[in-house]
Amino acid sequence: MSSDRERDTVLQTRLVPMVSLDEVRDHAEAVRRLVKWEAIGVLLDEGPGAIVVVLLEDTRVVGALRFCLSSAESVKAIQAYGRDSDLTEMRCWQGHTMSDEQLVDLDKLTAIWQESSDQASSLDTQEVEDFFNQIETGTRKRGRGADMTVETRNQVLFDAHGRCMFEGCGTALTVDPLTGQRGNFAYLAHNVASSEGGARGVPYLSDRLSNRPDNILLLCDTHHRIIDTVAKADYPAERLSAMRQRFCRDVERLLDGLSRPPVPAFCVAWPVHQQTISVPSELQIAQALTPIGVRLDGQPNVLSDNETVLRSAEADTDNFWELMRSTVEHVAEQILRQSHVKAYRAALFAMGLMPSLIALGAKLGNKCEITPILRSRKHGLWYWPANQPRGEFFGIEGLEDLSNSEHEVCLKLALTASPEIMDATAEALGYRVVSVVANKDVIGNEALGHPDDGNLFRQRMQELLHKLGDNHGVERIHLLPCASNAACVFFGQAFDSHHPELMIYDFDPAKGPMVARLRVRNIDNRCSVDANVDSNSGPRGEMPR
């Protein structure tokens, strides 16, 4: 806007309320020259302490004004900004008071308008006059609003599926968990109160919203008391509306899972430097399987759960890695055998040291549909943080520097971070370096944040390993990983027949250069995992193949 005068016209709330109908009409004519709008709304806060007329372009507030007129003149004032036939939408920001700063900011008014979308009703001309008359006289309607109809009650019960809608509760309200007695133990609780004098009551709107299903929550006794008595100030109407919407959305998403094909879920928890790893809950499993388009078949199958022998062993000893080698072989065999009846489709919740996870992925291979699930380091939960695939979330560097007879190369897998010790290790090994690095905007534990990205990553890594062997004569790859659990398994699954062998390194607990821990290679078209390796030889006493 080019001047303060124009700003004052569009945001008349910067000035004192208009007190005459002529002043309103002059303002309506002036503001039409500056902005365009599709509809008119009335926005009020708790009390109400403020009543603002807003000019709307879709759901965005493009102008705002206030006036102080009689109820009859208030109707004419609103008509000055629209047509006689227009309905006027009224919304209440219940439980909140609009500040001076919010009243003079279109973005803040837009946010308030959108937050209040469920505390709303469309009024015709007579109803607008009735509302302003009620405000003018300071009267409140006594008693409760319209009774709930059978149809409304049933709709709320259908939406809730017989469970408490309070966030984090979900208690079944058709059975007593102590006695097993079946019955109706639910409360139908109004969001905006049915009575204007009740908890979250709103002048004029209470009666109009009393019989609307989306204004009613199914609650247990405890949470009914919390929102209406114990902590009602903490639960304004817009918070309860958002809670109800999330409940309905989550329930529908979970129930939609019933139509998806069932697959087994395998849990593999290998301790990391003697720290135990928690296996996922059934809720985490259900949520993690949704993006894959499958559901859990029966109970999760825990194949390895922080066994004492693994927790007690030091990760930098030969005995530990020989133990891990045999454990990887055993777990991979169990997964393939048990997933056979499901056409080798399964979900894998695996966590452990990076070489073990890469070796496990290699043993499982890429001909099956076994999908590793991400464990978020940030939240300690098993889930996919990205709602949509990111696509090429990484770049590949260094291929252009390779000859056609390299024999050995270093491959940096830097998706979580690119620590200096990784570069120092590569420099000490003395081979040319190829780097797979996450894009700067996503690098971190959640860089691979969607299962479709995992499938793409596995495909690209398979192509890269083929290219290194076929185009550049590479026979051995020194793999320096810094990646999430899911990325490690996906990378391992990329390993295929005729690929160069992988020497898989891990960080040294003593903070020295990275150390070779496991070797993955093909022997007679079978994937083999060896322990007790170093960067210059095969298993102890054996030259590399």
XYZ file of C-alpha atoms in Angstrom:
545
model
C 0.000 0.000 0.000
C 1.309 3.380 -0.982
C 0.220 5.482 1.983
C -0.916 5.418 5.583
C -4.301 6.657 4.427
C -4.765 3.638 2.181
C -3.613 1.318 4.970
C -6.143 2.930 7.293
C -8.838 2.344 4.688
C -8.068 -1.343 4.160
C -7.413 -1.892 7.866
C -9.985 0.427 9.369
C -9.317 -1.377 12.653
C -6.250 0.884 12.965
C -8.730 3.683 13.727
C -11.588 4.094 16.180
C -14.826 2.301 15.248
C -17.101 4.127 12.823
C -20.162 5.637 14.535
C -22.472 6.635 11.679
C -23.971 4.841 8.713
C -22.792 7.584 6.354
C -19.225 7.064 7.555
C -19.576 3.337 6.885
C -20.899 3.898 3.364
C -18.078 6.315 2.561
C -15.585 3.730 3.799
C -17.200 0.951 1.727
C -16.868 3.068 -1.398
C -13.242 3.924 -0.630
C -12.118 0.391 0.187
C -13.672 -0.944 -3.046
C -11.139 1.111 -4.963
C -8.261 -0.614 -3.156
C -9.135 -4.299 -2.704
C -11.529 -6.917 -4.045
C -13.403 -9.403 -1.884
C -15.847 -12.258 -2.396
C -17.613 -12.447 0.942
C -18.134 -10.710 4.262
C -17.643 -12.234 7.690
C -18.129 -11.269 11.304
C -15.334 -12.329 13.651
C -15.718 -12.130 17.421
C -13.575 -13.248 20.323
C -14.331 -14.392 23.874
C -16.950 -12.260 25.547
C -17.118 -10.892 22.902
C -14.416 -8.344 23.616
C -14.108 -7.391 19.958
C -16.369 -7.689 16.921
C -14.631 -7.231 13.580
C -16.183 -7.256 10.126
C -13.749 -8.886 7.701
C -13.629 -8.737 3.906
C -12.703 -12.129 2.468
C -10.990 -13.405 -0.665
C -11.555 -17.147 -0.333
C -10.423 -17.751 3.281
C -7.953 -14.850 3.349
C -8.798 -11.598 5.122
C -8.113 -8.690 2.744
C -9.742 -5.935 4.795
C -11.124 -5.342 8.279
C -13.322 -2.738 9.943
C -15.302 -1.945 13.073
C -18.397 0.139 13.718
C -20.553 1.023 16.705
C -24.168 1.237 15.505
C -27.635 0.090 16.472
C -28.659 -3.426 15.502
C -30.777 -2.210 12.566
C -28.004 0.072 11.302
C -25.444 -2.714 11.775
C -27.331 -4.795 9.212
C -27.336 -1.887 6.760
C -23.636 -1.334 7.431
C -22.807 -4.916 6.486
C -25.031 -4.651 3.426
C -22.969 -1.653 2.315
C -20.076 -4.064 1.711
C -22.125 -6.739 -0.086
C -25.497 -7.583 -1.594
C -28.833 -7.916 0.157
C -29.009 -11.611 -0.736
C -25.592 -12.451 0.691
C -25.290 -14.699 3.704
C -22.836 -13.455 6.308
C -20.603 -16.011 8.006
C -20.002 -15.449 11.695
C -17.080 -17.073 13.479
C -15.971 -16.970 17.099
C -12.378 -17.282 18.304
C -13.647 -18.847 21.501
C -11.430 -18.785 24.579
C -9.144 -16.090 23.159
C -9.011 -12.303 23.117
C -7.847 -10.437 20.033
C -4.967 -8.103 20.851
C -4.409 -4.630 19.415
C -1.560 -6.078 17.360
C -3.774 -8.785 15.874
C -6.553 -6.342 15.028
C -4.278 -4.352 12.694
C -2.536 -7.264 10.930
C -4.257 -8.953 7.971
C -2.123 -12.101 8.272
C -2.939 -12.500 11.958
C -6.640 -11.902 11.325
C -6.514 -14.493 8.540
C -4.951 -17.027 10.927
C -7.659 -16.369 13.531
C -10.398 -16.644 10.900
C -9.066 -19.984 9.688
C -8.557 -21.355 13.211
C -12.212 -20.610 13.976
C -13.634 -22.459 10.969
C -15.561 -24.959 13.099
C -17.044 -22.314 15.395
C -19.040 -20.774 12.570
C -22.509 -20.338 11.119
C -23.943 -18.531 8.086
C -26.547 -15.898 8.980
C -29.196 -14.279 6.827
C -30.182 -10.622 7.205
C -32.681 -11.195 10.016
C -30.273 -13.400 11.927
C -27.532 -10.781 11.640
C -29.920 -8.223 13.133
C -30.898 -10.641 15.917
C -27.224 -11.150 16.765
C -26.425 -7.438 16.948
C -29.601 -6.842 18.935
C -28.463 -9.450 21.452
C -25.069 -7.748 21.703
C -26.671 -4.299 21.956
C -29.013 -5.287 24.794
C -26.418 -7.442 26.566
C -28.846 -10.333 26.902
C -28.021 -14.003 26.755
C -30.329 -16.784 25.767
C -31.253 -18.891 28.769
C -31.192 -22.660 28.844
C -29.710 -25.105 26.409
C -29.892 -24.976 22.656
C -31.567 -27.435 20.352
C -31.602 -31.035 21.565
C -29.445 -33.565 19.776
C -31.406 -35.603 17.294
C -31.001 -39.358 16.977
C -29.259 -38.784 13.641
C -26.717 -36.451 15.271
C -26.029 -38.875 18.124
C -25.529 -41.733 15.703
C -23.200 -39.678 13.512
C -20.974 -38.846 16.499
C -20.924 -42.516 17.529
C -20.006 -43.511 13.975
C -17.235 -40.898 13.835
C -15.804 -42.056 17.181
C -16.171 -45.802 16.566
C -17.155 -46.117 20.218
C -13.904 -44.656 21.558
C -12.895 -41.567 23.503
C -11.877 -38.812 21.090
C -9.575 -37.067 23.569
C -6.051 -36.965 22.179
C -3.960 -39.864 23.452
C -6.886 -41.687 25.100
C -8.918 -43.761 22.644
C -10.506 -45.819 25.440
C -13.257 -48.184 24.284
C -16.506 -46.826 25.742
C -18.726 -49.855 25.148
C -17.176 -52.157 27.732
C -15.923 -51.822 31.310
C -12.277 -53.004 31.285
C -12.459 -54.161 34.918
C -15.617 -56.298 34.886
C -16.039 -56.922 31.172
C -19.597 -55.625 31.420
C -20.840 -54.262 28.108
C -22.837 -51.042 27.886
C -22.685 -47.371 26.950
C -20.082 -45.608 29.091
C -19.670 -42.576 26.813
C -20.476 -38.887 27.160
C -21.588 -36.727 24.251
C -19.726 -33.503 25.012
C -20.347 -30.224 23.225
C -17.375 -28.274 21.951
C -19.077 -24.873 21.777
C -21.462 -25.302 24.698
C -25.150 -25.863 24.019
C -25.826 -23.117 26.561
C -24.416 -19.615 26.115
C -23.541 -19.653 29.809
C -21.788 -23.022 29.695
C -18.153 -23.950 29.163
C -17.121 -22.491 25.796
C -20.532 -20.846 25.369
C -20.807 -18.285 22.548
C -23.565 -15.692 22.106
C -25.961 -16.706 19.356
C -23.713 -19.532 18.060
C -24.309 -21.887 21.004
C -27.881 -22.568 19.962
C -27.057 -22.851 16.259
C -24.201 -25.342 16.794
C -25.937 -27.406 19.469
C -27.129 -30.152 17.108
C -24.154 -30.208 14.711
C -22.192 -33.506 14.851
C -18.851 -31.780 14.193
C -19.431 -29.708 17.363
C -19.792 -32.812 19.554
C -17.108 -35.172 20.870
C -17.501 -38.646 22.318
C -15.529 -38.705 25.580
C -14.879 -40.875 28.589
C -15.920 -39.591 32.008
C -12.413 -38.408 32.932
C -11.833 -36.303 29.849
C -15.379 -34.970 29.842
C -14.702 -33.568 33.314
C -11.296 -32.201 32.286
C -12.576 -30.113 29.370
C -15.745 -28.886 31.118
C -14.654 -28.444 34.745
C -11.110 -29.224 35.834
C -9.152 -27.471 33.066
C -11.721 -25.897 30.770
C -9.542 -22.805 30.227
C -6.916 -25.058 28.644
C -9.350 -26.398 26.061
C -10.836 -23.605 23.927
C -13.152 -24.579 21.121
C -10.587 -24.441 18.314
C -8.295 -26.832 20.226
C -11.102 -29.345 20.674
C -12.101 -28.989 17.012
C -8.540 -29.754 15.926
C -8.461 -32.707 18.340
C -11.671 -34.126 16.866
C -10.412 -33.683 13.300
C -7.120 -35.456 14.068
C -8.949 -38.323 15.759
C -11.265 -38.847 12.780
C -8.370 -38.608 10.323
C -6.165 -41.047 12.264
C -8.983 -43.550 12.782
C -9.902 -43.534 9.100
C -6.275 -43.980 8.121
C -5.861 -46.931 10.479
C -9.125 -48.552 9.406
C -8.215 -48.076 5.762
C -5.352 -50.420 6.549
C -7.820 -53.313 6.770
C -8.050 -53.309 2.973
C -4.279 -53.523 2.546
C -2.450 -56.838 2.121
C -1.063 -58.229 5.385
C 2.680 -58.741 5.707
C 4.843 -59.965 8.574
C 6.972 -57.502 10.508
C 10.388 -58.636 11.717
C 12.133 -56.830 14.569
C 15.912 -57.002 14.906
C 17.413 -55.054 17.810
C 21.190 -55.358 18.003
C 22.825 -53.292 20.762
C 24.938 -50.337 19.676
C 28.088 -50.039 21.787
C 26.372 -52.023 24.556
C 23.312 -49.708 24.503
C 20.016 -51.548 24.113
C 17.589 -50.714 21.304
C 13.817 -50.673 21.844
C 11.638 -52.666 19.475
C 8.663 -50.787 17.982
C 5.180 -50.815 19.468
C 2.297 -52.167 17.400
C 1.048 -48.594 16.928
C 4.435 -47.505 15.536
C 4.433 -50.535 13.251
C 0.939 -49.720 11.952
C 1.890 -46.110 11.256
C 5.176 -47.082 9.573
C 3.451 -49.600 7.294
C 0.859 -47.116 6.015
C 3.161 -45.426 3.430
C 4.137 -48.868 2.126
C 0.489 -49.774 1.504
C 0.438 -52.851 3.740
C -0.734 -53.814 7.223
C 0.652 -55.983 9.989
C -0.057 -59.692 9.742
C -0.554 -61.001 13.269
C 2.024 -60.098 15.902
C 5.464 -58.601 15.189
C 8.159 -61.266 15.088
C 11.127 -60.309 17.278
C 14.087 -62.271 15.899
C 16.808 -60.594 17.951
C 16.330 -58.479 21.064
C 19.537 -57.134 22.589
C 20.848 -60.561 23.541
C 23.102 -60.559 26.575
C 26.011 -62.041 24.648
C 25.884 -59.087 22.228
C 25.506 -56.500 24.990
C 28.438 -57.844 26.947
C 30.889 -57.965 24.023
C 33.056 -54.997 23.077
C 32.356 -53.793 19.532
C 36.058 -53.384 18.730
C 36.985 -57.042 19.357
C 37.340 -59.885 16.864
C 34.990 -62.064 18.913
C 32.193 -59.509 18.670
C 32.328 -59.245 14.887
C 32.548 -62.996 14.419
C 29.470 -63.228 16.636
C 27.747 -60.524 14.582
C 28.604 -62.350 11.357
C 26.907 -65.534 12.525
C 23.973 -63.533 13.913
C 23.483 -61.773 10.574
C 23.507 -65.123 8.767
C 20.983 -66.611 11.203
C 18.594 -63.627 11.170
C 18.637 -63.345 7.366
C 17.865 -67.046 7.061
C 14.948 -66.695 9.506
C 13.489 -63.703 7.641
C 13.658 -65.371 4.237
C 12.218 -68.639 5.492
C 9.333 -67.053 7.400
C 8.458 -64.535 4.664
C 8.315 -67.251 2.015
C 4.568 -67.805 2.567
C 3.994 -64.072 1.912
C 5.919 -64.120 -1.378
C 8.915 -62.605 0.439
C 7.005 -59.424 1.281
C 7.741 -58.124 4.772
C 8.681 -55.098 6.842
C 12.007 -55.038 8.652
C 12.532 -53.012 11.825
C 16.290 -53.457 12.217
C 18.730 -51.412 14.272
C 22.378 -52.030 15.061
C 25.887 -51.093 13.985
C 26.149 -50.029 10.342
C 28.297 -52.940 9.045
C 25.820 -55.443 10.496
C 22.831 -53.736 8.875
C 24.552 -53.480 5.480
C 25.528 -57.151 5.657
C 21.963 -58.090 6.631
C 20.609 -56.193 3.625
C 23.101 -57.961 1.359
C 22.047 -61.371 2.672
C 18.373 -60.542 2.070
C 19.073 -59.315 -1.454
C 17.028 -57.231 -3.861
C 14.819 -59.881 -5.413
C 12.422 -59.840 -2.452
C 10.104 -57.084 -1.187
C 11.458 -56.739 2.336
C 11.306 -53.067 3.268
C 13.509 -51.675 6.059
C 11.854 -49.079 8.313
C 13.589 -45.924 9.522
C 14.276 -45.416 13.209
C 14.443 -41.693 13.910
C 17.438 -40.779 16.046
C 15.799 -37.451 16.853
C 12.564 -38.885 18.236
C 13.588 -42.447 19.072
C 10.584 -43.713 17.080
C 10.112 -45.948 14.075
C 8.351 -43.920 11.409
C 8.671 -42.178 8.043
C 9.057 -38.400 8.510
C 8.316 -37.421 4.890
C 4.697 -37.532 3.734
C 5.781 -37.578 0.093
C 8.878 -39.000 -1.637
C 11.710 -36.494 -2.049
C 13.142 -38.131 -5.155
C 16.886 -37.745 -5.702
C 17.789 -36.713 -2.156
C 21.486 -37.436 -2.741
C 24.239 -36.845 -5.264
C 27.068 -39.060 -6.560
C 30.498 -37.477 -6.955
C 33.910 -38.707 -8.127
C 33.015 -41.122 -10.920
C 34.482 -38.781 -13.507
C 37.926 -39.119 -11.870
C 38.106 -42.916 -12.194
C 40.072 -44.809 -14.834
C 38.924 -48.102 -16.344
C 41.263 -50.164 -14.141
C 41.005 -48.953 -10.559
C 40.815 -52.390 -8.843
C 40.035 -50.755 -5.470
C 38.162 -47.563 -4.539
C 36.754 -45.881 -1.450
C 33.008 -45.253 -1.398
C 31.808 -42.636 1.078
C 28.170 -43.055 2.049
C 27.484 -39.724 3.776
C 23.738 -39.415 4.329
C 23.614 -38.586 8.043
C 26.799 -36.486 8.073
C 30.216 -36.264 6.430
C 32.655 -36.336 9.371
C 36.316 -35.470 8.939
C 37.406 -38.923 10.132
C 35.732 -40.387 7.040
C 37.885 -38.217 4.775
C 40.975 -38.994 6.849
C 40.324 -42.731 6.505
C 39.869 -42.449 2.751
C 43.090 -40.452 2.471
C 44.988 -43.018 4.548
C 43.764 -45.868 2.344
C 45.092 -44.036 -0.699
C 42.427 -45.052 -3.213
C 40.307 -42.823 -5.395
C 37.093 -41.739 -3.718
C 33.496 -41.886 -4.910
C 31.015 -40.089 -2.648
C 27.288 -40.557 -2.168
C 26.247 -37.456 -0.233
C 22.792 -36.328 0.901
C 21.625 -32.953 -0.366
C 22.371 -30.094 2.006
C 18.701 -29.380 2.714
C 18.007 -32.924 3.979
C 21.329 -34.322 5.247
C 20.821 -36.024 8.581
C 19.296 -39.136 10.100
C 16.011 -38.515 8.250
C 17.540 -37.825 4.810
C 15.982 -41.042 3.541
C 12.534 -40.170 4.849
C 10.083 -42.149 2.704
C 10.029 -45.817 1.619
C 9.795 -44.830 -2.064
C 13.035 -42.890 -1.610
C 14.552 -46.058 -0.173
C 13.581 -48.041 -3.252
C 15.047 -45.348 -5.508
C 18.237 -45.229 -3.419
C 18.640 -49.019 -3.610
C 18.195 -48.935 -7.391
C 20.743 -46.137 -7.815
C 23.264 -47.920 -5.583
C 22.816 -51.131 -7.538
C 23.524 -49.199 -10.745
C 26.555 -47.561 -9.113
C 28.041 -50.895 -8.015
C 27.520 -52.306 -11.515
C 29.190 -49.262 -13.045
C 32.189 -49.447 -10.713
C 32.766 -53.083 -11.632
C 31.956 -53.005 -15.343
C 33.242 -49.574 -16.390
C 36.118 -49.014 -13.986
C 37.452 -52.501 -13.260
C 36.834 -52.218 -9.510
C 37.168 -55.493 -7.614
C 36.977 -54.213 -4.055
C 35.092 -51.290 -2.535
C 36.102 -49.858 0.814
C 32.708 -48.684 2.090
C 32.796 -45.847 4.634
C 29.194 -45.406 5.823
C 27.532 -42.712 7.887
C 23.847 -43.372 7.349
C 20.591 -44.272 9.060
C 19.552 -47.825 9.829
C 17.135 -47.930 6.886
C 19.686 -46.483 4.446
C 22.244 -49.107 5.512
C 19.843 -51.990 4.860
C 18.699 -50.481 1.553
C 22.349 -50.125 0.497
C 23.092 -53.721 1.461
C 20.118 -54.897 -0.585
C 21.689 -53.239 -3.634
C 24.573 -55.758 -3.520
C 24.222 -58.294 -6.332
C 26.019 -61.072 -8.163
C 29.191 -59.972 -9.965
C 29.456 -56.789 -7.920
C 32.834 -55.882 -6.412
C 33.297 -57.154 -2.886
C 32.528 -54.736 -0.060
C 34.882 -54.045 2.828
C 32.504 -52.406 5.308
C 34.011 -49.996 7.817
C 32.742 -48.607 11.099
C 33.812 -45.770 13.356
C 36.498 -46.631 15.881
C 35.315 -46.209 19.508
C 38.846 -44.955 20.258
C 38.260 -42.047 17.807
C 40.899 -43.275 15.375
C 40.423 -43.897 11.637
C 37.453 -46.006 10.576
C 38.081 -49.751 10.821
C 37.121 -52.565 8.426
C 34.675 -54.840 10.271
C 32.892 -57.090 7.773
C 33.398 -58.177 4.200
C 30.565 -58.995 1.814
C 31.301 -60.859 -1.423
C 29.833 -63.412 -3.804
C 31.191 -66.952 -3.786
C 29.629 -69.259 -6.367
C 26.717 -66.820 -6.763
C 25.990 -66.858 -3.042
C 26.388 -63.856 -0.774
C 29.040 -64.500 1.863
C 29.812 -62.426 4.962
C 33.236 -62.606 6.602
C 34.476 -61.150 9.876
C 37.945 -60.485 11.265
C 39.083 -58.614 8.163
C 41.454 -55.759 7.524
C 41.754 -53.363 4.634
C 44.544 -55.283 2.896
C 43.443 -58.910 3.067
C 40.578 -61.313 3.120
C 39.684 -63.272 6.242
C 42.718 -63.973 8.342
C 45.200 -66.106 6.417
C 43.307 -65.836 3.107
C 44.170 -63.613 0.190
C 41.347 -61.690 -1.416
C 39.557 -63.415 -4.252
